[in-house]
CSV table of C-alpha atoms in Angstrom, one decimal:
chain,number,residue,atom,x,y,z
H,1,UNK,CA,110.9,117.5,100.2
H,2,UNK,CA,113.5,115.1,99.5
H,3,UNK,CA,116.6,115.6,97.6
H,4,UNK,CA,116.6,113.4,93.9
H,5,UNK,CA,117.7,110.2,94.0
H,6,UNK,CA,121.3,109.8,93.6
H,7,UNK,CA,121.0,107.8,90.4
H,8,UNK,CA,118.5,109.4,88.9
H,9,UNK,CA,120.6,111.7,85.9
H,10,UNK,CA,117.8,114.2,84.1
H,11,UNK,CA,116.3,111.7,81.7
H,12,UNK,CA,112.7,112.7,80.3
H,13,UNK,CA,110.2,110.3,78.2
H,14,UNK,CA,111.0,109.9,74.9
H,15,UNK,CA,114.3,112.1,74.8
H,16,UNK,CA,115.6,109.7,72.6
H,17,UNK,CA,113.3,111.0,69.5
H,18,UNK,CA,112.3,114.2,68.2
H,19,UNK,CA,109.1,115.7,69.3
H,20,UNK,CA,106.9,117.2,67.0
H,21,UNK,CA,108.6,115.1,64.3
H,22,UNK,CA,108.5,111.4,65.7
H,23,UNK,CA,105.4,111.9,68.1
H,24,UNK,CA,102.9,114.6,68.8
H,25,UNK,CA,104.2,117.0,71.4
H,26,UNK,CA,101.8,118.4,74.2
H,27,UNK,CA,102.8,120.9,76.5
H,28,UNK,CA,102.8,119.1,79.7
H,29,UNK,CA,102.0,119.9,83.6
H,30,UNK,CA,104.8,120.6,85.6
H,31,UNK,CA,105.8,117.6,87.8
H,32,UNK,CA,107.2,119.7,90.7
H,33,UNK,CA,105.5,123.2,92.2
H,34,UNK,CA,102.2,122.6,90.2
H,35,UNK,CA,100.1,123.5,93.2
H,36,UNK,CA,101.6,125.3,96.8
H,37,UNK,CA,103.1,123.1,98.9
H,38,UNK,CA,101.2,121.7,101.8
H,39,UNK,CA,101.5,123.6,105.3
H,40,UNK,CA,99.3,121.7,107.3
H,41,UNK,CA,102.1,119.9,109.5
H,42,UNK,CA,104.1,121.5,111.7
H,43,UNK,CA,107.5,119.4,112.8
H,44,UNK,CA,110.7,120.3,114.7
H,45,UNK,CA,113.7,119.9,113.3
H,46,UNK,CA,114.1,116.5,115.2
H,47,UNK,CA,111.0,115.5,113.7
H,48,UNK,CA,112.0,116.5,110.2
H,49,UNK,CA,115.3,114.4,110.5
H,50,UNK,CA,113.6,111.6,111.8
H,51,UNK,CA,111.1,111.8,108.7
H,52,UNK,CA,113.9,112.0,106.2
H,53,UNK,CA,115.6,108.6,108.0
H,54,UNK,CA,112.2,106.8,107.5
H,55,UNK,CA,111.8,107.6,104.2
H,56,UNK,CA,115.6,106.6,103.3
H,57,UNK,CA,115.9,103.6,105.5
H,58,UNK,CA,112.4,101.8,105.0
H,59,UNK,CA,111.2,100.4,101.8
H,60,UNK,CA,108.4,102.6,100.8
H,61,UNK,CA,105.9,101.3,98.1
H,62,UNK,CA,102.8,102.9,96.7
H,63,UNK,CA,100.3,100.5,96.3
H,64,UNK,CA,98.7,102.6,93.6
H,65,UNK,CA,99.5,105.4,91.3
H,66,UNK,CA,99.7,106.6,88.0
H,67,UNK,CA,103.0,108.3,87.7
H,68,UNK,CA,102.4,109.9,84.5
H,69,UNK,CA,102.2,113.6,83.4
H,70,UNK,CA,99.5,114.8,81.8
H,71,UNK,CA,99.1,117.9,79.5
H,72,UNK,CA,98.9,121.3,81.3
H,73,UNK,CA,95.4,122.0,79.4
H,74,UNK,CA,93.9,119.0,80.9
H,75,UNK,CA,91.2,118.7,78.0
H,76,UNK,CA,93.9,117.5,75.5
H,77,UNK,CA,94.0,114.4,77.4
H,78,UNK,CA,92.2,112.5,75.4
H,79,UNK,CA,94.3,113.3,72.3
H,80,UNK,CA,97.3,112.7,74.5
H,81,UNK,CA,96.0,109.6,75.3
H,82,UNK,CA,95.5,108.5,71.3
H,83,UNK,CA,99.2,108.8,70.8
H,84,UNK,CA,99.6,106.1,73.7
H,85,UNK,CA,102.7,108.2,74.8
H,86,UNK,CA,102.4,108.6,78.3
H,87,UNK,CA,105.0,110.5,80.0
H,88,UNK,CA,106.7,109.2,83.0
H,89,UNK,CA,107.0,111.5,85.4
H,90,UNK,CA,110.9,110.7,86.3
H,91,UNK,CA,111.9,114.1,87.9
H,92,UNK,CA,108.9,114.2,90.3
H,93,UNK,CA,109.2,110.5,91.1
H,94,UNK,CA,113.1,110.9,92.2
H,95,UNK,CA,111.9,113.6,94.7
H,96,UNK,CA,109.5,111.6,96.5
H,97,UNK,CA,110.8,109.2,98.5
H,98,UNK,CA,109.3,106.1,97.1
H,99,UNK,CA,111.3,102.8,96.6
H,100,UNK,CA,108.3,101.3,94.2
H,101,UNK,CA,105.5,102.2,92.9
H,102,UNK,CA,102.6,100.4,91.4
H,103,UNK,CA,101.7,102.2,88.0
H,104,UNK,CA,98.3,101.7,86.8
H,105,UNK,CA,99.0,103.0,83.3
H,106,UNK,CA,96.1,104.7,81.3
H,107,UNK,CA,93.3,101.7,82.9
H,108,UNK,CA,89.7,103.0,81.7
H,109,UNK,CA,91.4,106.2,79.9
H,110,UNK,CA,93.1,104.1,77.3
H,111,UNK,CA,91.3,105.0,74.4
H,112,UNK,CA,94.2,104.6,71.6
H,113,UNK,CA,91.8,103.1,69.2
H,114,UNK,CA,88.5,102.9,70.8
H,115,UNK,CA,86.5,105.7,72.5
H,116,UNK,CA,85.4,103.0,75.2
H,117,UNK,CA,89.2,101.9,77.1
H,118,UNK,CA,89.6,98.6,77.9
H,119,UNK,CA,90.3,97.2,74.7
H,120,UNK,CA,93.3,94.5,74.5
H,121,UNK,CA,94.6,96.1,71.5
H,122,UNK,CA,94.8,99.9,73.4
H,123,UNK,CA,96.2,98.2,76.7
H,124,UNK,CA,99.0,96.4,74.9
H,125,UNK,CA,99.8,99.4,73.3
H,126,UNK,CA,100.1,101.4,76.4
H,127,UNK,CA,102.0,98.8,77.7
H,128,UNK,CA,104.3,98.6,75.0
H,129,UNK,CA,105.0,102.1,74.6
H,130,UNK,CA,105.8,102.7,78.4
H,131,UNK,CA,108.1,99.6,78.1
H,132,UNK,CA,110.0,101.3,75.0
H,133,UNK,CA,110.7,104.1,77.1
H,134,UNK,CA,111.6,102.7,80.7
H,135,UNK,CA,114.0,100.6,78.1
H,136,UNK,CA,116.2,103.5,77.4
H,137,UNK,CA,117.1,104.5,80.8
H,138,UNK,CA,118.4,103.1,84.1
H,139,UNK,CA,116.8,104.7,87.2
H,140,UNK,CA,113.5,103.3,86.9
H,141,UNK,CA,113.8,99.5,87.5
H,142,UNK,CA,110.7,97.1,85.8
H,143,UNK,CA,109.6,94.8,88.9
H,144,UNK,CA,109.2,91.5,88.0
H,145,UNK,CA,110.1,89.9,91.7
H,146,UNK,CA,110.8,91.1,95.1
H,147,UNK,CA,114.9,91.1,94.5
H,148,UNK,CA,114.1,94.1,91.9
H,149,UNK,CA,112.5,96.2,94.6
H,150,UNK,CA,115.4,95.4,97.0
H,151,UNK,CA,118.0,96.1,94.2
H,152,UNK,CA,116.2,99.4,93.6
H,153,UNK,CA,116.7,100.5,97.5
H,154,UNK,CA,120.0,99.4,97.8
H,155,UNK,CA,121.1,101.2,94.7
H,156,UNK,CA,119.4,104.5,95.0
H,157,UNK,CA,116.9,103.8,92.2
H,158,UNK,CA,113.2,103.2,92.0
H,159,UNK,CA,111.1,100.0,91.0
H,160,UNK,CA,108.3,100.4,89.0
H,161,UNK,CA,105.4,97.6,88.9
H,162,UNK,CA,103.0,97.2,86.0
H,163,UNK,CA,99.3,96.9,87.1
H,164,UNK,CA,96.1,97.4,86.1
H,165,UNK,CA,93.0,98.2,87.7
H,166,UNK,CA,90.8,95.6,85.8
H,167,UNK,CA,90.9,92.5,83.8
H,168,UNK,CA,88.5,93.7,81.2
H,169,UNK,CA,90.7,93.4,78.3
H,170,UNK,CA,91.2,89.8,79.0
H,171,UNK,CA,87.6,89.3,77.6
H,172,UNK,CA,86.8,85.3,77.5
H,173,UNK,CA,90.6,84.5,76.7
H,174,UNK,CA,92.2,83.1,80.0
H,175,UNK,CA,95.6,82.9,78.5
H,176,UNK,CA,95.9,86.7,78.1
H,177,UNK,CA,96.6,86.6,81.5
H,178,UNK,CA,99.6,84.7,80.9
H,179,UNK,CA,100.5,87.1,78.3
H,180,UNK,CA,100.2,90.1,80.3
H,181,UNK,CA,102.4,88.5,83.1
H,182,UNK,CA,105.1,88.1,80.4
H,183,UNK,CA,104.8,91.8,79.6
H,184,UNK,CA,105.7,92.5,82.9
H,185,UNK,CA,102.2,93.1,84.6
H,186,UNK,CA,102.3,91.9,88.3
H,187,UNK,CA,99.1,92.9,89.8
H,188,UNK,CA,95.7,93.1,88.1
H,189,UNK,CA,92.3,94.1,89.5
H,190,UNK,CA,89.0,92.3,88.7
H,191,UNK,CA,86.2,94.8,87.3
H,192,UNK,CA,86.5,98.4,87.0
H,193,UNK,CA,83.3,99.9,87.9
H,194,UNK,CA,81.5,98.1,85.2
H,195,UNK,CA,81.1,94.5,84.9
H,196,UNK,CA,82.9,92.2,82.7
H,197,UNK,CA,83.3,88.4,82.4
H,198,UNK,CA,84.9,87.9,85.8
H,199,UNK,CA,82.2,89.9,88.1
H,200,UNK,CA,80.7,93.0,88.9
H,201,UNK,CA,82.0,96.3,89.3
H,202,UNK,CA,81.1,98.9,92.0
H,203,UNK,CA,78.6,100.7,89.6
H,204,UNK,CA,76.3,98.2,88.5
H,205,UNK,CA,72.7,97.7,90.0
H,206,UNK,CA,73.1,94.2,91.0
H,207,UNK,CA,76.2,92.9,92.0
H,208,UNK,CA,76.2,88.8,90.5
H,209,UNK,CA,79.4,88.2,92.6
H,210,UNK,CA,82.3,86.4,90.8
H,211,UNK,CA,81.7,84.6,87.8
H,212,UNK,CA,82.7,80.8,87.1
H,213,UNK,CA,85.3,82.2,84.4
H,214,UNK,CA,86.2,84.9,87.4
H,215,UNK,CA,87.3,82.1,89.6
H,216,UNK,CA,89.2,80.3,86.9
H,217,UNK,CA,91.0,83.7,86.3
H,218,UNK,CA,91.5,83.9,90.1
H,219,UNK,CA,93.0,80.6,90.0
H,220,UNK,CA,95.3,81.6,86.9
H,221,UNK,CA,97.0,84.5,88.7
H,222,UNK,CA,97.5,82.9,91.9
H,223,UNK,CA,99.5,80.2,89.7
H,224,UNK,CA,101.1,82.8,87.9
H,225,UNK,CA,102.0,85.0,90.6
H,226,UNK,CA,100.2,88.2,89.8
H,227,UNK,CA,98.4,90.1,92.9
H,228,UNK,CA,94.7,90.6,92.8
H,229,UNK,CA,92.9,93.9,93.6
H,230,UNK,CA,89.1,94.4,94.5
H,231,UNK,CA,89.1,98.3,94.9
H,232,UNK,CA,86.3,99.2,92.0
H,233,UNK,CA,84.8,95.5,92.5
H,234,UNK,CA,81.3,95.3,93.8
H,235,UNK,CA,81.0,94.2,97.4
H,236,UNK,CA,80.0,90.7,96.8
H,237,UNK,CA,82.8,90.2,94.0
H,238,UNK,CA,85.2,91.5,96.4
H,239,UNK,CA,84.0,89.0,98.8
H,240,UNK,CA,84.1,86.1,96.6
H,241,UNK,CA,87.3,86.9,95.4
H,242,UNK,CA,88.6,87.1,98.6
H,243,UNK,CA,87.4,83.5,99.5
H,244,UNK,CA,88.3,82.3,96.0
H,245,UNK,CA,92.2,83.2,96.1
H,246,UNK,CA,94.8,80.8,97.6
H,247,UNK,CA,96.7,84.1,98.3
H,248,UNK,CA,95.9,87.3,100.2
H,249,UNK,CA,94.8,90.0,98.1
H,250,UNK,CA,94.9,93.8,97.9
H,251,UNK,CA,92.5,96.7,98.0
H,252,UNK,CA,94.8,98.6,96.5
H,253,UNK,CA,93.3,102.1,96.8
H,254,UNK,CA,90.3,102.9,98.8
H,255,UNK,CA,88.7,103.6,102.2
H,256,UNK,CA,85.9,102.6,104.8
H,257,UNK,CA,82.2,103.3,104.0
H,258,UNK,CA,81.6,103.5,107.3
H,259,UNK,CA,83.9,106.6,107.6
H,260,UNK,CA,82.0,108.2,104.0
H,261,UNK,CA,79.1,106.4,102.6
H,262,UNK,CA,79.5,105.8,99.2
H,263,UNK,CA,80.2,102.8,96.9
H,264,UNK,CA,83.7,103.8,96.2
H,265,UNK,CA,84.6,103.2,99.8
H,266,UNK,CA,84.4,99.7,101.1
H,267,UNK,CA,82.4,98.0,103.7
H,268,UNK,CA,84.1,97.1,106.8
H,269,UNK,CA,83.0,93.7,106.3
H,270,UNK,CA,84.8,93.1,103.3
H,271,UNK,CA,88.1,94.9,104.7
H,272,UNK,CA,87.7,92.7,107.9
H,273,UNK,CA,87.7,89.5,105.4
H,274,UNK,CA,90.5,90.7,102.9
H,275,UNK,CA,93.0,91.4,106.3
H,276,UNK,CA,91.6,88.0,107.6
H,277,UNK,CA,93.0,86.0,105.0
H,278,UNK,CA,96.3,88.1,105.2
H,279,UNK,CA,95.7,90.9,102.7
H,280,UNK,CA,96.3,94.9,102.8
H,281,UNK,CA,94.1,97.8,101.9
H,282,UNK,CA,95.8,100.8,100.5
H,283,UNK,CA,94.2,104.3,101.2
H,284,UNK,CA,92.9,106.0,98.8
H,285,UNK,CA,93.7,109.8,98.0
H,286,UNK,CA,91.9,110.6,94.5
H,287,UNK,CA,90.0,113.9,94.7
H,288,UNK,CA,86.5,113.6,96.2
H,289,UNK,CA,86.7,109.8,97.3
H,290,UNK,CA,88.0,109.3,101.0
H,291,UNK,CA,86.0,112.2,102.6
H,292,UNK,CA,84.9,112.4,106.2
H,293,UNK,CA,82.5,114.1,108.2
H,294,UNK,CA,85.5,115.7,110.4
H,295,UNK,CA,87.4,117.1,107.0
H,296,UNK,CA,84.6,116.9,104.0
H,297,UNK,CA,87.0,119.2,102.3
H,298,UNK,CA,89.3,116.7,100.8
H,299,UNK,CA,92.7,116.8,102.4
H,300,UNK,CA,95.4,114.5,103.9
H,301,UNK,CA,93.4,115.1,106.7
H,302,UNK,CA,90.4,113.3,105.2
H,303,UNK,CA,92.6,110.5,104.0
H,304,UNK,CA,94.1,110.0,107.7
H,305,UNK,CA,90.7,109.8,109.4
H,306,UNK,CA,90.1,106.6,106.9
H,307,UNK,CA,93.4,105.1,107.8
H,308,UNK,CA,92.8,105.6,111.6
H,309,UNK,CA,90.0,103.9,111.4
H,310,UNK,CA,91.3,101.3,109.4
H,311,UNK,CA,93.7,100.6,111.7
H,312,UNK,CA,91.4,100.3,114.6
H,313,UNK,CA,89.5,98.0,112.5
H,314,UNK,CA,92.1,95.3,111.3
H,315,UNK,CA,95.2,96.2,112.9
H,316,UNK,CA,98.4,98.1,111.7
H,317,UNK,CA,99.5,95.2,109.9
H,318,UNK,CA,97.2,95.3,107.1
H,319,UNK,CA,97.0,98.8,106.4
H,320,UNK,CA,99.0,100.5,103.6
H,321,UNK,CA,98.7,103.5,101.2
H,322,UNK,CA,97.4,103.8,97.3
H,323,UNK,CA,97.3,107.3,97.2
H,324,UNK,CA,96.3,107.1,93.4
H,325,UNK,CA,97.9,110.5,92.2
H,326,UNK,CA,99.5,111.6,89.0
H,327,UNK,CA,101.1,114.8,87.5
H,328,UNK,CA,98.5,117.1,86.5
H,329,UNK,CA,95.0,118.0,87.2
H,330,UNK,CA,93.4,115.3,88.7
H,331,UNK,CA,89.8,116.8,89.2
H,332,UNK,CA,89.9,118.1,85.5
H,333,UNK,CA,90.9,114.7,84.3
H,334,UNK,CA,88.0,113.1,86.4
H,335,UNK,CA,85.7,116.0,84.8
H,336,UNK,CA,87.1,114.6,81.2
H,337,UNK,CA,86.2,111.3,81.8
H,338,UNK,CA,83.4,111.3,84.3
H,339,UNK,CA,81.5,108.8,81.6
H,340,UNK,CA,84.5,106.3,81.0
H,341,UNK,CA,85.5,106.3,84.9
H,342,UNK,CA,81.5,106.1,86.2
H,343,UNK,CA,82.6,108.8,88.7
H,344,UNK,CA,78.8,109.7,89.7
H,345,UNK,CA,77.8,106.0,90.5
H,346,UNK,CA,81.3,105.5,92.4
H,347,UNK,CA,81.1,109.0,94.3
H,348,UNK,CA,77.7,109.0,94.9
H,349,UNK,CA,75.4,111.8,95.8
H,350,UNK,CA,76.7,112.5,99.2
H,351,UNK,CA,76.9,116.3,99.4
H,352,UNK,CA,80.5,117.8,100.1
H,353,UNK,CA,82.9,120.9,99.3
H,354,UNK,CA,84.8,120.5,95.8
H,355,UNK,CA,88.3,121.1,95.8
H,356,UNK,CA,90.6,122.3,93.5
H,357,UNK,CA,92.9,119.2,94.4
H,358,UNK,CA,93.8,117.1,97.4
H,359,UNK,CA,95.7,119.5,99.7
H,360,UNK,CA,98.9,117.3,101.2
H,361,UNK,CA,98.4,114.6,98.5
H,362,UNK,CA,98.1,116.1,95.3
H,363,UNK,CA,100.9,114.5,93.1
H,364,UNK,CA,103.5,111.2,93.4
H,365,UNK,CA,106.5,113.7,94.4
H,366,UNK,CA,104.9,115.1,97.5
H,367,UNK,CA,102.8,111.9,99.0
H,368,UNK,CA,104.9,110.1,101.2
H,369,UNK,CA,106.7,113.2,102.4
H,370,UNK,CA,103.5,114.4,103.8
H,371,UNK,CA,102.2,110.8,104.6
H,372,UNK,CA,105.5,110.4,107.0
H,373,UNK,CA,105.3,113.7,108.5
H,374,UNK,CA,101.8,113.2,109.6
H,375,UNK,CA,102.4,109.9,111.0
H,376,UNK,CA,105.7,111.3,112.8
H,377,UNK,CA,103.6,114.4,114.1
H,378,UNK,CA,100.9,111.8,115.5
H,379,UNK,CA,103.5,109.8,117.5
H,380,UNK,CA,103.4,106.4,115.1
H,381,UNK,CA,106.3,104.5,116.1
H,382,UNK,CA,109.3,103.6,113.9
H,383,UNK,CA,108.0,99.9,113.3
H,384,UNK,CA,104.4,101.0,112.8
H,385,UNK,CA,105.5,103.5,110.0
H,386,UNK,CA,107.9,100.9,108.5
H,387,UNK,CA,104.7,98.5,108.5
H,388,UNK,CA,102.6,101.2,106.4
H,389,UNK,CA,105.0,102.2,104.3
H,390,UNK,CA,105.7,99.1,102.5
H,391,UNK,CA,106.4,96.2,105.1
H,392,UNK,CA,102.8,94.9,105.2
H,393,UNK,CA,102.9,95.0,101.4
H,394,UNK,CA,106.4,93.1,101.0
H,395,UNK,CA,104.8,90.4,103.3
H,396,UNK,CA,101.8,89.9,100.9
H,397,UNK,CA,104.0,89.9,97.6
H,398,UNK,CA,106.4,87.5,99.3
H,399,UNK,CA,103.4,85.0,99.2
H,400,UNK,CA,101.8,86.0,96.1
H,401,UNK,CA,105.2,86.6,93.9
H,402,UNK,CA,106.9,83.3,93.5
């Protein structure tokens, strides 16, 4: 694993306050060493040096993660989320090798005042509390433009891009997109699993496609400079968004339905349409999603089966990684919020072994070390690795952010 980033000095979330007095304290999961290190990739000393060099020299971007630290007892997450004080995993991120991470915050689990999530006031509370914490430290840089990512890379720090997985909280208020942009949000999904005023989510029995209001929202995001994501949107809605957007879009965290036939994966025609308009797919690694017939026990090998298929399908210029990891028990989190996150409808009913965690891609601290190790071990070139680590994402952002 990489050494800590040179500019990280040990800051922990809300350390400027008094735990137990100013806010409710929870015992949090360890950011490092919660599960055994992945042992499935064997490299020579020279290859390990190459991995370190690639992670150091390249701009490395996670297109989708939740780099917060969750309670050690994952069942306490509902109470933890109600405080609106998610703790950022600074120590883990400093070991990750990433230049920037698209931080998707609480999203559908944002239940500060409501049990149902996606409420405007709750999303703003989540966003504001995180920004308050970020303002008290100088390791993570709040990314609002491309120059911020380059600055993070040049100074040994890390960029954090504020993102949401759906636009459900804007309801029918188009100007709320502008407000979120003003708060620093630079990437937004259309719909999560459930339909909203913009379009259909992937769980719905029927996909009505992008609504007229959704078309207006897409145009507004294009004008503002907000990157668009359709990872949790229905197939027709996803295709409609790709066609309606004047800018390339992201599928920030998914895989191919050809490799694993569940709603949570994207059909190849949607992946191809995204690429044809210049967009990029980020490979997903949340538990029990990107499985494959060759590796039905979810691990980095399952995810890379999707990677290989998608590179063959659309080319190396349109593939990246959005591991969708966090610091804590992700499987337990899914179990806790199964109804909120529509796990059954999204993951389908294809029989497969359950795992306690995704070996090799369990948390943000380890993902890119193991991804680059796999790519080096499978003889990808420096140029190809640089593209999937961040080059492809930066190309899209150069067009979308303005």
